[in-house]
XYZ file of C-alpha atoms in Angstrom:
256
model
C -74.921 17.880 38.038
C -74.346 17.491 41.779
C -70.848 18.993 41.703
C -69.399 16.004 43.548
C -65.789 14.836 43.318
C -65.631 11.749 41.103
C -62.008 10.800 41.731
C -59.131 12.153 43.797
C -55.571 11.028 43.081
C -52.708 11.779 45.475
C -49.629 11.880 43.234
C -47.259 11.896 46.214
C -48.958 9.073 48.138
C -46.235 6.516 47.396
C -43.334 8.779 48.422
C -42.636 8.149 52.103
C -41.478 11.044 54.282
C -41.182 13.479 51.389
C -39.236 16.517 52.568
C -40.892 18.910 50.127
C -44.370 19.357 48.731
C -45.114 17.881 45.327
C -46.649 20.272 42.799
C -48.447 19.011 39.677
C -47.467 21.413 36.880
C -49.238 19.844 33.884
C -51.994 17.309 33.144
C -53.189 15.540 29.987
C -56.136 13.160 29.506
C -55.884 10.301 26.982
C -58.895 8.792 25.230
C -58.155 5.464 26.950
C -59.086 7.051 30.277
C -55.472 7.498 31.375
C -54.492 10.696 33.157
C -50.908 11.875 32.566
C -49.336 14.173 35.164
C -46.043 16.090 35.259
C -44.808 17.203 38.681
C -42.110 19.082 40.562
C -40.264 15.833 41.356
C -39.454 15.482 37.655
C -41.900 12.626 37.146
C -44.320 11.851 34.335
C -46.957 9.492 35.711
C -49.815 7.582 34.099
C -52.967 7.025 36.177
C -56.138 4.978 35.687
C -58.740 7.682 36.341
C -61.541 5.233 37.229
C -59.535 3.253 39.793
C -57.205 6.105 40.823
C -54.235 3.737 40.559
C -50.765 4.381 39.183
C -50.065 2.469 35.963
C -46.588 3.799 35.084
C -44.111 6.320 36.476
C -41.107 7.812 34.683
C -38.618 10.115 36.396
C -37.477 12.096 33.381
C -35.456 14.716 35.255
C -33.892 15.559 38.615
C -35.683 18.923 38.396
C -39.346 19.805 37.850
C -41.346 18.604 34.843
C -43.252 21.776 33.926
C -45.185 21.096 30.731
C -46.381 18.261 28.523
C -48.213 17.746 25.242
C -49.592 14.611 23.579
C -49.514 13.742 19.873
C -52.755 13.409 17.927
C -52.380 9.616 17.746
C -51.567 9.531 21.489
C -48.416 7.465 20.904
C -45.904 10.204 21.764
C -45.541 12.805 24.535
C -43.161 15.771 24.781
C -42.142 17.016 28.247
C -40.461 20.298 29.222
C -38.405 20.691 32.411
C -36.976 23.478 34.565
C -33.408 22.721 33.441
C -34.205 23.703 29.860
C -34.235 20.088 28.645
C -37.085 18.487 26.702
C -37.875 14.762 26.643
C -39.982 12.545 24.428
C -41.940 9.530 25.661
C -43.043 7.031 22.995
C -45.602 4.239 23.305
C -43.777 1.178 21.900
C -44.487 -2.595 21.835
C -42.759 -4.606 24.593
C -42.056 -7.363 22.043
C -41.708 -6.938 18.300
C -45.144 -7.506 16.792
C -46.751 -7.903 20.239
C -49.902 -6.159 21.450
C -48.599 -5.082 24.864
C -47.123 -1.582 24.824
C -45.143 0.533 27.293
C -44.060 4.159 27.440
C -40.319 4.526 26.737
C -38.310 7.704 27.379
C -35.853 9.014 24.788
C -32.641 10.916 25.499
C -32.957 14.571 26.637
C -32.653 17.442 24.188
C -30.948 20.472 25.718
C -32.084 23.348 23.524
C -33.065 25.884 26.201
C -31.135 27.596 28.981
C -34.161 28.271 31.229
C -37.535 26.754 32.164
C -39.455 25.131 29.305
C -42.916 26.421 30.192
C -44.747 25.496 26.973
C -44.586 22.506 24.625
C -46.637 21.367 21.616
C -46.687 18.160 19.584
C -47.391 18.456 15.847
C -47.621 15.420 13.522
C -44.045 15.988 12.350
C -42.251 17.996 15.066
C -41.800 18.706 18.764
C -42.146 22.399 19.637
C -40.958 24.011 22.875
C -40.916 27.524 24.302
C -38.789 28.649 27.236
C -38.141 31.586 29.533
C -35.059 32.277 27.395
C -37.534 33.746 24.824
C -36.708 30.996 22.340
C -39.073 28.875 20.282
C -37.478 25.581 19.203
C -38.911 23.281 16.522
C -37.350 19.803 16.366
C -38.554 17.630 13.466
C -39.412 13.965 14.001
C -37.196 12.480 11.321
C -39.187 9.219 11.134
C -42.294 11.245 10.227
C -40.566 13.339 7.543
C -40.727 11.990 4.001
C -38.065 14.200 2.452
C -34.823 14.784 4.339
C -33.165 18.138 3.733
C -32.727 21.742 4.852
C -36.458 22.179 5.529
C -36.382 19.447 8.196
C -33.427 20.649 10.297
C -33.732 21.944 13.855
C -34.996 25.512 13.976
C -34.565 28.090 16.722
C -36.379 31.408 16.831
C -35.489 34.148 19.316
C -38.314 36.619 19.801
C -37.823 40.158 21.091
C -40.669 40.993 23.458
C -41.301 44.336 21.783
C -40.551 46.214 18.605
C -36.898 47.270 18.677
C -36.921 49.451 15.539
C -39.258 52.365 14.814
C -39.467 54.486 11.683
C -40.181 58.176 11.032
C -41.477 57.875 7.459
C -41.743 61.588 6.672
C -38.273 62.395 8.002
C -36.743 59.127 6.683
C -35.277 58.294 10.083
C -34.841 54.967 11.861
C -34.553 54.554 15.634
C -32.803 51.394 16.904
C -33.294 50.295 20.515
C -30.573 48.525 22.503
C -30.560 47.570 26.177
C -28.725 50.711 27.370
C -28.787 53.119 24.428
C -30.645 54.283 21.293
C -29.283 54.992 17.822
C -30.890 57.397 15.337
C -30.074 56.859 11.653
C -31.013 58.688 8.462
C -31.900 56.411 5.561
C -29.830 56.494 2.415
C -31.309 57.750 -0.866
C -31.049 57.041 -4.579
C -31.799 58.931 -7.782
C -32.647 55.761 -9.695
C -35.995 53.988 -10.017
C -36.761 50.296 -10.366
C -39.050 47.411 -9.537
C -39.691 45.983 -6.063
C -36.781 43.860 -4.902
C -34.155 45.502 -7.108
C -31.001 46.904 -5.495
C -30.485 50.506 -6.574
C -27.220 52.483 -6.389
C -27.144 54.984 -3.523
C -26.293 58.604 -4.094
C -26.315 59.116 -0.307
C -25.297 56.471 2.220
C -27.220 55.745 5.461
C -25.972 58.118 8.165
C -25.609 57.532 11.889
C -26.908 60.792 13.388
C -26.791 60.392 17.151
C -26.414 57.866 19.980
C -28.449 58.441 23.139
C -27.285 56.605 26.255
C -29.727 55.767 29.038
C -28.724 56.935 32.510
C -28.779 54.452 35.362
C -28.662 50.640 35.449
C -32.203 50.026 34.139
C -32.670 48.590 30.663
C -34.684 50.463 28.064
C -38.165 48.951 28.047
C -39.614 50.530 24.882
C -38.895 53.427 22.512
C -40.409 55.318 19.585
C -39.776 58.183 17.161
C -42.675 60.297 15.849
C -43.649 60.036 12.123
C -42.398 63.602 11.530
C -39.076 62.798 13.213
C -39.143 65.731 15.665
C -39.966 63.748 18.841
C -38.119 60.825 20.397
C -39.106 58.996 23.569
C -38.091 55.962 25.560
C -39.060 54.328 28.827
C -37.402 52.150 31.458
C -39.289 50.246 34.156
C -39.510 53.368 36.352
C -39.140 56.499 34.188
C -40.073 58.021 30.822
C -37.827 60.376 28.799
C -38.951 62.653 25.973
C -36.602 64.523 23.614
C -37.085 67.142 20.892
C -35.084 66.343 17.749
C -33.737 69.300 15.775
C -32.036 68.896 12.406
C -29.478 71.675 11.814
C -28.265 71.094 8.272
C -26.492 67.732 8.303
C -26.249 67.682 12.103
C -28.826 66.636 14.684
C -29.280 67.890 18.249
C -31.464 66.501 21.050
C -33.122 68.604 23.746
C -34.621 66.929 26.781
C -38.217 67.989 27.405
């Protein structure tokens, strides 16, 4: 291998007097030898990699096209943009029953509130992930045999870290919120049963203490020790450690 450049394509060559630089955010290579690019001008473009010529150009958005993914059969593409919208491009015949095909854009799907940085194309669904910490799965209804609850749009919101920690020995639960923590004692029962059964409680869950974080910073992570005597949390700039003392039914915290 000589390490020589085989082909160089200038995606912004046709735009005269462009006032801003064009950034290519995503690239895909089709088995036909077509290169697909998504850029900051909101375009999805199809290039002949041998000739370096532009075959098709679709402006899917007025904002940046950030991500793209191609289906296994290479007849569908999903595109994510910086407005939170996702688009689908489908390779369809120009005439019914004809051999000539063109890429056709569908309507936008506005499922995210921030940049859609990651997309995937499964045989039966379009999947997108955004800076809003949401994963959205949209089924392709024409690919689904059985219509029903299992095929509806699904949204998953993922916390970045564990928000609940457990002190097993002390039977305590620590819940993390953006500006405060809550320490609870689990309820108890005198009955026994099989897994999954709901047993009557002889003691209800008890809210022991609420610990508010000082300052404007959000709580980054938190934990309670297995024995239940230590509690700690951290913001972006500071760490706080507390000693937990159980005095009968009451609980007191002492900053260490």
